[in-house]
mmCIF file of C-alpha atoms in Angstrom:
data_model
loop_
_atom_site.group_PDB
_atom_site.id
_atom_site.type_symbol
_atom_site.label_atom_id
_atom_site.label_comp_id
_atom_site.label_asym_id
_atom_site.label_seq_id
_atom_site.Cartn_x
_atom_site.Cartn_y
_atom_site.Cartn_z
ATOM 1 C CA MET A 1 9.840 14.663 -11.180
ATOM 2 C CA THR A 2 11.564 17.993 -10.803
ATOM 3 C CA GLN A 3 12.650 19.211 -7.405
ATOM 4 C CA GLY A 4 10.257 22.151 -7.769
ATOM 5 C CA SER A 5 7.178 19.986 -8.280
ATOM 6 C CA SER A 6 8.254 17.643 -5.488
ATOM 7 C CA GLN A 7 8.598 20.542 -3.089
ATOM 8 C CA ALA A 8 5.272 22.024 -4.150
ATOM 9 C CA VAL A 9 3.415 18.787 -3.438
ATOM 10 C CA ARG A 10 5.210 18.382 -0.115
ATOM 11 C CA GLU A 11 4.323 21.903 0.984
ATOM 12 C CA ALA A 12 0.694 21.468 -0.066
ATOM 13 C CA VAL A 13 0.365 18.164 1.798
ATOM 14 C CA GLU A 14 2.113 19.521 4.887
ATOM 15 C CA ALA A 15 -0.427 22.337 5.012
ATOM 16 C CA LEU A 16 -3.159 19.707 5.406
ATOM 17 C CA LEU A 17 -1.487 17.799 8.234
ATOM 18 C CA PRO A 18 -2.710 19.840 11.228
ATOM 19 C CA ALA A 19 -6.345 19.379 10.187
ATOM 20 C CA ILE A 20 -5.782 15.679 9.511
ATOM 21 C CA ALA A 21 -4.258 15.256 12.962
ATOM 22 C CA ASP A 22 -7.076 17.207 14.622
ATOM 23 C CA ALA A 23 -9.643 14.942 12.917
ATOM 24 C CA ALA A 24 -7.943 11.632 13.810
ATOM 25 C CA ALA A 25 -10.135 10.948 16.844
ATOM 26 C CA ASP A 26 -13.262 11.713 14.802
ATOM 27 C CA VAL A 27 -12.089 9.352 12.042
ATOM 28 C CA ASP A 28 -11.734 6.605 14.626
ATOM 29 C CA ARG A 29 -15.078 7.422 16.244
ATOM 30 C CA ASN A 30 -17.069 7.803 13.016
ATOM 31 C CA GLY A 31 -15.361 5.048 11.042
ATOM 32 C CA ALA A 32 -14.625 7.188 7.992
ATOM 33 C CA VAL A 33 -12.159 9.701 6.598
ATOM 34 C CA ASP A 34 -13.867 12.938 5.604
ATOM 35 C CA PRO A 35 -14.260 12.959 1.774
ATOM 36 C CA GLN A 36 -12.910 16.512 1.756
ATOM 37 C CA VAL A 37 -9.573 15.190 3.022
ATOM 38 C CA ILE A 38 -9.303 13.030 -0.101
ATOM 39 C CA VAL A 39 -10.225 16.056 -2.211
ATOM 40 C CA GLY A 40 -7.537 18.049 -0.425
ATOM 41 C CA LEU A 41 -4.907 15.394 -1.135
ATOM 42 C CA HIS A 42 -5.962 15.405 -4.787
ATOM 43 C CA ASP A 43 -5.624 19.188 -4.904
ATOM 44 C CA ALA A 44 -2.218 18.961 -3.260
ATOM 45 C CA GLY A 45 -1.005 16.558 -5.952
ATOM 46 C CA TYR A 46 -0.421 13.610 -3.642
ATOM 47 C CA PHE A 47 -2.301 11.083 -5.793
ATOM 48 C CA SER A 48 -0.505 12.257 -8.935
ATOM 49 C CA LEU A 49 2.937 11.367 -7.535
ATOM 50 C CA LEU A 50 2.889 7.794 -8.847
ATOM 51 C CA GLN A 51 0.700 8.391 -11.891
ATOM 52 C CA PRO A 52 2.296 8.340 -15.361
ATOM 53 C CA LYS A 53 3.032 11.594 -17.132
ATOM 54 C CA SER A 54 0.830 10.489 -20.028
ATOM 55 C CA PHE A 55 -2.190 10.986 -17.749
ATOM 56 C CA GLY A 56 -1.025 14.134 -16.028
ATOM 57 C CA GLY A 57 0.969 12.440 -13.307
ATOM 58 C CA LEU A 58 4.404 13.310 -11.980
ATOM 59 C CA GLU A 59 6.182 9.921 -12.080
ATOM 60 C CA ALA A 60 7.826 10.924 -8.818
ATOM 61 C CA ASP A 61 10.656 9.201 -7.065
ATOM 62 C CA PRO A 62 8.888 6.617 -4.875
ATOM 63 C CA ASN A 63 10.777 7.854 -1.819
ATOM 64 C CA ASP A 64 8.967 11.191 -2.206
ATOM 65 C CA PHE A 65 5.623 9.389 -2.127
ATOM 66 C CA LEU A 66 6.615 7.254 0.851
ATOM 67 C CA ALA A 67 7.903 10.261 2.798
ATOM 68 C CA LEU A 68 4.571 12.054 2.446
ATOM 69 C CA THR A 69 2.633 8.888 3.277
ATOM 70 C CA LEU A 70 4.691 8.685 6.463
ATOM 71 C CA GLU A 71 3.747 12.257 7.392
ATOM 72 C CA ILE A 72 0.046 11.674 6.727
ATOM 73 C CA SER A 73 0.174 8.467 8.780
ATOM 74 C CA SER A 74 1.874 10.326 11.632
ATOM 75 C CA ALA A 75 -1.088 12.688 11.681
ATOM 76 C CA CYS A 76 -3.729 9.922 11.393
ATOM 77 C CA THR A 77 -2.938 6.253 10.814
ATOM 78 C CA SER A 78 -6.253 5.543 9.094
ATOM 79 C CA THR A 79 -5.843 8.458 6.698
ATOM 80 C CA GLY A 80 -2.255 7.467 5.909
ATOM 81 C CA TRP A 81 -3.170 3.835 5.282
ATOM 82 C CA LEU A 82 -6.120 4.799 3.072
ATOM 83 C CA ALA A 83 -4.216 7.425 1.078
ATOM 84 C CA GLY A 84 -1.161 5.216 0.658
ATOM 85 C CA TRP A 85 -3.127 2.292 -0.756
ATOM 86 C CA LEU A 86 -5.173 4.483 -3.088
ATOM 87 C CA GLY A 87 -1.921 5.993 -4.387
ATOM 88 C CA VAL A 88 -0.144 2.655 -4.808
ATOM 89 C CA ASN A 89 -3.079 1.199 -6.726
ATOM 90 C CA SER A 90 -2.552 3.903 -9.336
ATOM 91 C CA TRP A 91 1.119 2.897 -9.595
ATOM 92 C CA GLY A 92 0.097 -0.706 -10.225
ATOM 93 C CA LEU A 93 -2.244 0.269 -13.039
ATOM 94 C CA THR A 94 0.545 1.514 -15.270
ATOM 95 C CA LEU A 95 1.606 -1.945 -16.489
ATOM 96 C CA ARG A 96 -1.897 -2.676 -17.732
ATOM 97 C CA ASP A 97 -3.216 -2.403 -21.276
ATOM 98 C CA GLU A 98 -3.345 1.168 -22.573
ATOM 99 C CA ARG A 99 -7.051 0.757 -23.361
ATOM 100 C CA ALA A 100 -7.799 0.021 -19.709
ATOM 101 C CA GLN A 101 -5.805 3.057 -18.592
ATOM 102 C CA GLN A 102 -7.732 5.207 -21.049
ATOM 103 C CA GLU A 103 -11.036 3.912 -19.694
ATOM 104 C CA ILE A 104 -10.032 4.744 -16.145
ATOM 105 C CA TRP A 105 -8.112 8.010 -16.499
ATOM 106 C CA GLY A 106 -9.010 9.213 -19.983
ATOM 107 C CA THR A 107 -11.859 11.478 -18.853
ATOM 108 C CA ASP A 108 -11.013 11.874 -15.170
ATOM 109 C CA ARG A 109 -7.402 11.786 -14.032
ATOM 110 C CA ARG A 110 -8.563 11.776 -10.411
ATOM 111 C CA THR A 111 -10.165 8.353 -10.674
ATOM 112 C CA LEU A 112 -9.051 6.099 -7.819
ATOM 113 C CA LEU A 113 -8.905 2.312 -7.549
ATOM 114 C CA CYS A 114 -9.432 -0.009 -4.602
ATOM 115 C CA SER A 115 -7.853 -3.439 -4.524
ATOM 116 C CA SER A 116 -7.979 -6.869 -2.941
ATOM 117 C CA TYR A 117 -5.382 -9.398 -4.048
ATOM 118 C CA ALA A 118 -6.600 -12.541 -2.348
ATOM 119 C CA PRO A 119 -7.604 -14.786 -5.301
ATOM 120 C CA ALA A 120 -11.179 -15.163 -4.089
ATOM 121 C CA GLY A 121 -12.921 -14.871 -7.447
ATOM 122 C CA ARG A 122 -13.595 -17.144 -10.404
ATOM 123 C CA LEU A 123 -12.862 -16.081 -13.966
ATOM 124 C CA GLU A 124 -14.213 -18.083 -16.908
ATOM 125 C CA ARG A 125 -13.625 -17.479 -20.598
ATOM 126 C CA VAL A 126 -16.728 -16.620 -22.650
ATOM 127 C CA ASP A 127 -17.418 -14.973 -25.998
ATOM 128 C CA GLY A 128 -16.154 -11.395 -25.806
ATOM 129 C CA GLY A 129 -13.804 -11.943 -22.873
ATOM 130 C CA PHE A 130 -14.446 -13.406 -19.438
ATOM 131 C CA ARG A 131 -17.127 -13.734 -16.783
ATOM 132 C CA LEU A 132 -16.105 -12.805 -13.243
ATOM 133 C CA SER A 133 -17.817 -13.730 -9.980
ATOM 134 C CA GLY A 134 -16.562 -13.551 -6.427
ATOM 135 C CA ARG A 135 -16.389 -11.795 -3.088
ATOM 136 C CA TRP A 136 -13.252 -10.000 -2.006
ATOM 137 C CA LYS A 137 -12.701 -8.918 1.563
ATOM 138 C CA ARG A 138 -10.972 -5.861 2.982
ATOM 139 C CA ALA A 139 -10.819 -3.717 -0.143
ATOM 140 C CA THR A 140 -9.281 -0.591 1.351
ATOM 141 C CA GLY A 141 -10.744 2.534 -0.211
ATOM 142 C CA ALA A 142 -13.818 0.829 -1.652
ATOM 143 C CA ARG A 143 -15.906 3.876 -0.707
ATOM 144 C CA GLN A 144 -13.584 6.321 -2.502
ATOM 145 C CA ALA A 145 -12.844 4.248 -5.611
ATOM 146 C CA SER A 146 -14.582 4.073 -8.971
ATOM 147 C CA TRP A 147 -12.753 0.920 -10.078
ATOM 148 C CA LEU A 148 -11.772 -2.375 -8.485
ATOM 149 C CA ASN A 149 -8.383 -3.959 -9.123
ATOM 150 C CA THR A 150 -8.590 -7.519 -7.872
ATOM 151 C CA ALA A 151 -7.153 -11.006 -8.163
ATOM 152 C CA THR A 152 -8.931 -14.126 -9.277
ATOM 153 C CA LEU A 153 -8.296 -17.618 -10.568
ATOM 154 C CA LEU A 154 -8.826 -18.322 -14.240
ATOM 155 C CA VAL A 155 -10.511 -21.703 -14.466
ATOM 156 C CA GLY A 156 -10.801 -23.957 -17.489
ATOM 157 C CA PRO A 157 -13.819 -25.915 -18.741
ATOM 158 C CA ASP A 158 -12.919 -28.718 -16.324
ATOM 159 C CA GLY A 159 -12.994 -26.310 -13.365
ATOM 160 C CA ALA A 160 -9.237 -26.544 -12.756
ATOM 161 C CA ALA A 161 -7.256 -23.364 -12.078
ATOM 162 C CA GLN A 162 -5.130 -22.289 -15.042
ATOM 163 C CA ASP A 163 -3.693 -18.921 -14.009
ATOM 164 C CA PHE A 164 -3.608 -16.241 -11.320
ATOM 165 C CA VAL A 165 -5.070 -13.127 -12.959
ATOM 166 C CA ALA A 166 -5.565 -9.524 -11.940
ATOM 167 C CA VAL A 167 -8.801 -7.978 -13.212
ATOM 168 C CA LEU A 168 -10.060 -4.399 -13.531
ATOM 169 C CA VAL A 169 -13.769 -3.866 -12.896
ATOM 170 C CA PRO A 170 -15.736 -0.566 -13.042
ATOM 171 C CA ARG A 171 -17.979 0.444 -10.156
ATOM 172 C CA THR A 172 -21.076 -0.338 -12.234
ATOM 173 C CA ASP A 173 -20.107 -4.035 -12.264
ATOM 174 C CA TYR A 174 -19.590 -4.692 -8.558
ATOM 175 C CA GLU A 175 -21.308 -3.958 -5.258
ATOM 176 C CA VAL A 176 -19.734 -2.581 -2.110
ATOM 177 C CA GLU A 177 -20.949 -4.076 1.143
ATOM 178 C CA PRO A 178 -20.048 -1.558 3.894
ATOM 179 C CA ASN A 179 -19.059 -4.011 6.600
ATOM 180 C CA TRP A 180 -15.589 -2.878 7.698
ATOM 181 C CA ASN A 181 -15.489 -2.992 11.491
ATOM 182 C CA GLY A 182 -11.819 -3.361 12.365
ATOM 183 C CA LEU A 183 -10.465 -3.027 15.879
ATOM 184 C CA GLY A 184 -8.267 -0.240 14.541
ATOM 185 C CA LEU A 185 -7.778 1.600 11.235
ATOM 186 C CA ARG A 186 -11.430 2.427 11.650
ATOM 187 C CA GLY A 187 -11.501 4.941 8.820
ATOM 188 C CA ILE A 188 -10.053 2.942 5.938
ATOM 189 C CA GLY A 189 -13.367 1.579 4.655
ATOM 190 C CA ALA A 190 -11.939 -1.861 3.869
ATOM 191 C CA ASP A 191 -15.339 -3.203 2.882
ATOM 192 C CA ASP A 192 -16.247 -6.346 0.969
ATOM 193 C CA VAL A 193 -16.794 -6.054 -2.785
ATOM 194 C CA VAL A 194 -18.939 -8.502 -4.743
ATOM 195 C CA ALA A 195 -19.164 -9.191 -8.478
ATOM 196 C CA THR A 196 -21.681 -11.545 -10.076
ATOM 197 C CA ASP A 197 -21.211 -12.617 -13.717
ATOM 198 C CA ALA A 198 -19.495 -9.357 -14.631
ATOM 199 C CA LEU A 199 -18.314 -9.276 -18.253
ATOM 200 C CA VAL A 200 -14.604 -8.450 -18.406
ATOM 201 C CA PRO A 201 -12.955 -7.669 -21.770
ATOM 202 C CA ASP A 202 -9.636 -9.383 -22.341
ATOM 203 C CA TYR A 203 -7.677 -6.109 -22.153
ATOM 204 C CA ARG A 204 -8.831 -5.553 -18.563
ATOM 205 C CA THR A 205 -7.087 -8.745 -17.415
ATOM 206 C CA PHE A 206 -3.447 -9.094 -16.444
ATOM 207 C CA SER A 207 -1.617 -12.392 -15.932
ATOM 208 C CA TRP A 208 0.994 -12.493 -13.174
ATOM 209 C CA LEU A 209 2.720 -15.222 -15.177
ATOM 210 C CA ASN A 210 3.490 -12.769 -17.979
ATOM 211 C CA ILE A 211 4.640 -9.549 -16.333
ATOM 212 C CA ASP A 212 6.403 -7.305 -18.849
ATOM 213 C CA GLN A 213 8.532 -4.667 -17.150
ATOM 214 C CA SER A 214 10.613 -3.915 -20.197
ATOM 215 C CA ALA A 215 12.477 -0.723 -20.958
ATOM 216 C CA THR A 216 9.399 0.575 -22.778
ATOM 217 C CA VAL A 217 7.947 1.778 -19.453
ATOM 218 C CA ALA A 218 9.396 4.445 -17.175
ATOM 219 C CA PRO A 219 11.857 3.268 -14.479
ATOM 220 C CA LEU A 220 9.311 3.910 -11.721
ATOM 221 C CA TYR A 221 7.122 1.136 -13.117
ATOM 222 C CA ARG A 222 9.963 -1.375 -13.429
ATOM 223 C CA LEU A 223 10.330 -1.810 -9.682
ATOM 224 C CA PRO A 224 9.687 -5.383 -8.487
ATOM 225 C CA GLN A 225 5.922 -5.689 -8.178
ATOM 226 C CA PRO A 226 5.692 -6.319 -4.419
ATOM 227 C CA THR A 227 7.885 -3.320 -3.523
ATOM 228 C CA LEU A 228 5.412 -0.485 -3.105
ATOM 229 C CA TYR A 229 2.506 -2.722 -2.138
ATOM 230 C CA THR A 230 4.370 -4.114 0.858
ATOM 231 C CA LEU A 231 5.682 -0.681 1.811
ATOM 232 C CA ALA A 232 2.104 0.639 1.727
ATOM 233 C CA GLY A 233 1.438 -1.809 4.561
ATOM 234 C CA THR A 234 4.501 -0.729 6.571
ATOM 235 C CA ILE A 235 4.919 3.030 6.248
ATOM 236 C CA PRO A 236 1.666 3.747 8.169
ATOM 237 C CA LEU A 237 2.971 1.614 11.055
ATOM 238 C CA LEU A 238 6.167 3.651 11.143
ATOM 239 C CA GLY A 239 4.146 6.855 11.035
ATOM 240 C CA ALA A 240 1.965 5.686 13.910
ATOM 241 C CA ALA A 241 5.013 4.777 16.008
ATOM 242 C CA ARG A 242 6.618 8.107 15.287
ATOM 243 C CA ARG A 243 3.450 9.930 16.381
ATOM 244 C CA VAL A 244 3.262 8.340 19.830
ATOM 245 C CA LEU A 245 7.021 8.538 20.399
ATOM 246 C CA ARG A 246 6.992 12.274 19.796
ATOM 247 C CA ALA A 247 3.887 12.791 21.919
ATOM 248 C CA ARG A 248 5.365 11.271 25.092
ATOM 249 C CA ARG A 249 7.914 12.866 27.434
ATOM 250 C CA PRO A 250 9.069 10.258 29.967
ATOM 251 C CA ASP A 251 10.248 11.495 33.358
ATOM 252 C CA THR A 252 12.631 8.693 34.370
ATOM 253 C CA THR A 253 16.041 7.805 33.008
ATOM 254 C CA ALA A 254 14.980 4.228 32.286
ATOM 255 C CA ALA A 255 11.928 5.357 30.327
ATOM 256 C CA GLN A 256 13.949 7.954 28.428
ATOM 257 C CA SER A 257 16.465 5.283 27.445
ATOM 258 C CA ALA A 258 13.773 2.836 26.306
ATOM 259 C CA LEU A 259 11.980 5.417 24.173
ATOM 260 C CA ALA A 260 15.244 6.704 22.710
ATOM 261 C CA MET A 261 16.075 3.158 21.626
ATOM 262 C CA ALA A 262 12.603 2.756 20.089
ATOM 263 C CA GLU A 263 12.984 6.034 18.215
ATOM 264 C CA THR A 264 16.392 4.900 16.956
ATOM 265 C CA ASP A 265 14.820 1.687 15.642
ATOM 266 C CA ILE A 266 12.228 3.682 13.687
ATOM 267 C CA GLU A 267 14.886 5.962 12.206
ATOM 268 C CA LEU A 268 17.007 2.939 11.282
ATOM 269 C CA SER A 269 14.084 1.351 9.454
ATOM 270 C CA LEU A 270 13.303 4.542 7.552
ATOM 271 C CA ARG A 271 16.934 4.878 6.479
ATOM 272 C CA GLN A 272 17.026 1.259 5.320
ATOM 273 C CA ILE A 273 13.822 1.675 3.330
ATOM 274 C CA ARG A 274 15.039 4.867 1.662
ATOM 275 C CA ARG A 275 18.351 3.204 0.779
ATOM 276 C CA ASN A 276 16.715 0.078 -0.625
ATOM 277 C CA VAL A 277 14.176 1.989 -2.712
ATOM 278 C CA ALA A 278 16.982 4.186 -4.065
ATOM 279 C CA ASN A 279 19.014 1.078 -4.968
ATOM 280 C CA LEU A 280 16.021 -0.525 -6.680
ATOM 281 C CA MET A 281 15.367 2.670 -8.651
ATOM 282 C CA GLN A 282 19.035 2.808 -9.652
ATOM 283 C CA CYS A 283 18.692 -0.666 -11.174
ATOM 284 C CA ALA A 284 15.490 0.338 -12.955
ATOM 285 C CA ARG A 285 17.019 3.531 -14.387
ATOM 286 C CA ALA A 286 19.978 1.496 -15.673
ATOM 287 C CA GLY A 287 17.548 -0.724 -17.553
ATOM 288 C CA GLY A 288 18.230 -3.792 -15.442
ATOM 289 C CA TYR A 289 16.461 -5.836 -12.793
ATOM 290 C CA PRO A 290 17.693 -6.143 -9.211
ATOM 291 C CA ASP A 291 19.335 -9.379 -8.145
ATOM 292 C CA THR A 292 17.820 -11.714 -5.575
ATOM 293 C CA GLU A 293 20.019 -10.370 -2.786
ATOM 294 C CA LEU A 294 18.719 -6.813 -3.185
ATOM 295 C CA VAL A 295 15.090 -7.917 -3.547
ATOM 296 C CA LEU A 296 15.268 -10.042 -0.411
ATOM 297 C CA ARG A 297 17.174 -7.403 1.534
ATOM 298 C CA SER A 298 14.481 -4.881 0.662
ATOM 299 C CA ARG A 299 11.686 -7.202 1.743
ATOM 300 C CA ARG A 300 13.549 -8.201 4.915
ATOM 301 C CA ASP A 301 14.118 -4.597 5.954
ATOM 302 C CA GLN A 302 10.517 -3.711 5.144
ATOM 303 C CA VAL A 303 9.002 -6.505 7.209
ATOM 304 C CA MET A 304 11.393 -5.856 10.098
ATOM 305 C CA ALA A 305 10.347 -2.209 9.976
ATOM 306 C CA SER A 306 6.789 -3.349 10.683
ATOM 307 C CA GLU A 307 8.044 -5.402 13.623
ATOM 308 C CA ARG A 308 10.092 -2.514 15.014
ATOM 309 C CA ALA A 309 7.121 -0.167 14.735
ATOM 310 C CA MET A 310 5.016 -2.614 16.744
ATOM 311 C CA ARG A 311 7.718 -2.871 19.400
ATOM 312 C CA ALA A 312 8.063 0.910 19.559
ATOM 313 C CA VAL A 313 4.356 1.411 20.233
ATOM 314 C CA ARG A 314 4.482 -1.340 22.853
ATOM 315 C CA THR A 315 7.425 0.406 24.521
ATOM 316 C CA VAL A 316 5.532 3.687 24.655
ATOM 317 C CA MET A 317 2.615 1.905 26.303
ATOM 318 C CA GLN A 318 4.888 0.360 28.921
ATOM 319 C CA GLU A 319 6.808 3.531 29.726
ATOM 320 C CA SER A 320 4.371 6.398 29.301
ATOM 321 C CA GLY A 321 1.808 6.097 32.055
ATOM 322 C CA ALA A 322 -1.499 7.950 31.567
ATOM 323 C CA ASP A 323 -3.188 8.223 28.159
ATOM 324 C CA ASP A 324 -5.450 11.168 28.880
ATOM 325 C CA ASP A 325 -6.095 12.110 25.247
ATOM 326 C CA GLY A 326 -6.712 8.539 24.013
ATOM 327 C CA LEU A 327 -3.970 8.817 21.391
ATOM 328 C CA LEU A 328 -1.962 5.824 22.558
ATOM 329 C CA GLU A 329 -4.992 3.545 22.842
ATOM 330 C CA ARG A 330 -6.131 4.506 19.343
ATOM 331 C CA VAL A 331 -2.706 4.011 17.774
ATOM 332 C CA TRP A 332 -2.306 0.686 19.573
ATOM 333 C CA ARG A 333 -5.523 -0.553 17.977
ATOM 334 C CA ASP A 334 -4.393 0.766 14.591
ATOM 335 C CA VAL A 335 -1.090 -1.103 14.622
ATOM 336 C CA GLN A 336 -2.670 -4.294 15.932
ATOM 337 C CA THR A 337 -5.035 -4.210 12.953
ATOM 338 C CA ALA A 338 -2.327 -3.299 10.442
ATOM 339 C CA ARG A 339 0.042 -6.051 11.553
ATOM 340 C CA VAL A 340 -2.254 -8.825 10.233
ATOM 341 C CA HIS A 341 -1.715 -7.616 6.669
ATOM 342 C CA VAL A 342 0.396 -9.928 4.509
ATOM 343 C CA ALA A 343 3.038 -7.178 4.260
ATOM 344 C CA SER A 344 3.877 -7.784 7.944
ATOM 345 C CA ASN A 345 4.298 -11.574 7.781
ATOM 346 C CA VAL A 346 7.707 -11.702 9.465
ATOM 347 C CA THR A 347 7.949 -15.497 9.694
ATOM 348 C CA GLN A 348 7.245 -16.070 6.006
ATOM 349 C CA VAL A 349 9.721 -13.461 4.815
ATOM 350 C CA LEU A 350 12.563 -14.383 7.168
ATOM 351 C CA SER A 351 12.236 -18.065 6.285
ATOM 352 C CA VAL A 352 12.919 -17.220 2.643
ATOM 353 C CA VAL A 353 15.712 -14.794 3.537
ATOM 354 C CA GLY A 354 17.260 -17.484 5.720
ATOM 355 C CA ARG A 355 17.172 -20.085 2.952
ATOM 356 C CA PHE A 356 18.931 -17.690 0.630
ATOM 357 C CA ALA A 357 21.563 -16.856 3.268
ATOM 358 C CA PHE A 358 22.440 -20.565 3.509
ATOM 359 C CA GLY A 359 22.699 -20.955 -0.253
ATOM 360 C CA LEU A 360 19.443 -22.815 -0.714
ATOM 361 C CA LYS A 361 17.227 -22.314 -3.749
ATOM 362 C CA VAL A 362 14.799 -19.407 -3.498
ATOM 363 C CA ASP A 363 12.095 -18.928 -6.103
ATOM 364 C CA ASP A 364 9.275 -17.589 -3.924
ATOM 365 C CA LEU A 365 7.421 -14.440 -4.897
ATOM 366 C CA ILE A 366 7.003 -12.939 -1.435
ATOM 367 C CA TRP A 367 3.936 -10.766 -1.173
#
């Protein structure tokens, strides 16, 4: 992406931020992001940042996308979480069969996808492809999306699981049950989606056992698969922490010191994330694949960023006193809800990082 187009998208998104921030309380109260906000982000070019050039996208540096997601999340955590996941789902589509991409973006480049990667479905081979049935929970963006990108288990005739498969399903083949009622992130619409005997052509399936990130695709799409998905679960937390830190002005030396330390932690995490993403992109542009040390360092810094964001919001609560505008209470609920996402599983990630540090074998795919 050229610097000019990057700057144009940034300026267009920044122009939307005051209205997004003003609407944050309404999003929390009403349990939905205004559809016109999504339209505005489309118009600004935000959702095109990670789309391929072949479908009118910009193939932007991922740090540009993450920086804008941070700003949106600072204005409204729900809006940032929703927008970030809708954008990342488009990035993940690019490794799929060209026929599937044509179906989704061929006539409407603004088509969005929701996703749920818990393997809650059942996929069975039949004449003409597969039959898919299942219920997937917490599909962020289900109300805005026209397609579902989900995970399922391919089962054989004996009922035994054979593979872990990602499947693309059009809105006509699944139902959305509007039942999201989270403590926080009230506006993300992470509803259940249900498919019953949906026919899935072979080209709409994608085996995680046979990922091909060869030099035939642009460097952006050769990043390790978990990279942007896990960051989509962390950047909104950092944005939320940044929002409450900047909104509070402590009046004691002790409180000032505590909040300054929390703000330093957030800045440290952002710098680490930018560095790691840049290093991963450098490997991709060189036609290689990052070594285990870089992959684990990136995941470690990402998950610790989630932890630091949680601590920063907790510090603000302890040091700030009154919450007359309700901002702190709302953000506290948002981060409590966000932290249960698999991207914030500190114990799981650090156990793998620790094994590697002591020279033990590591072959886990950490999601």
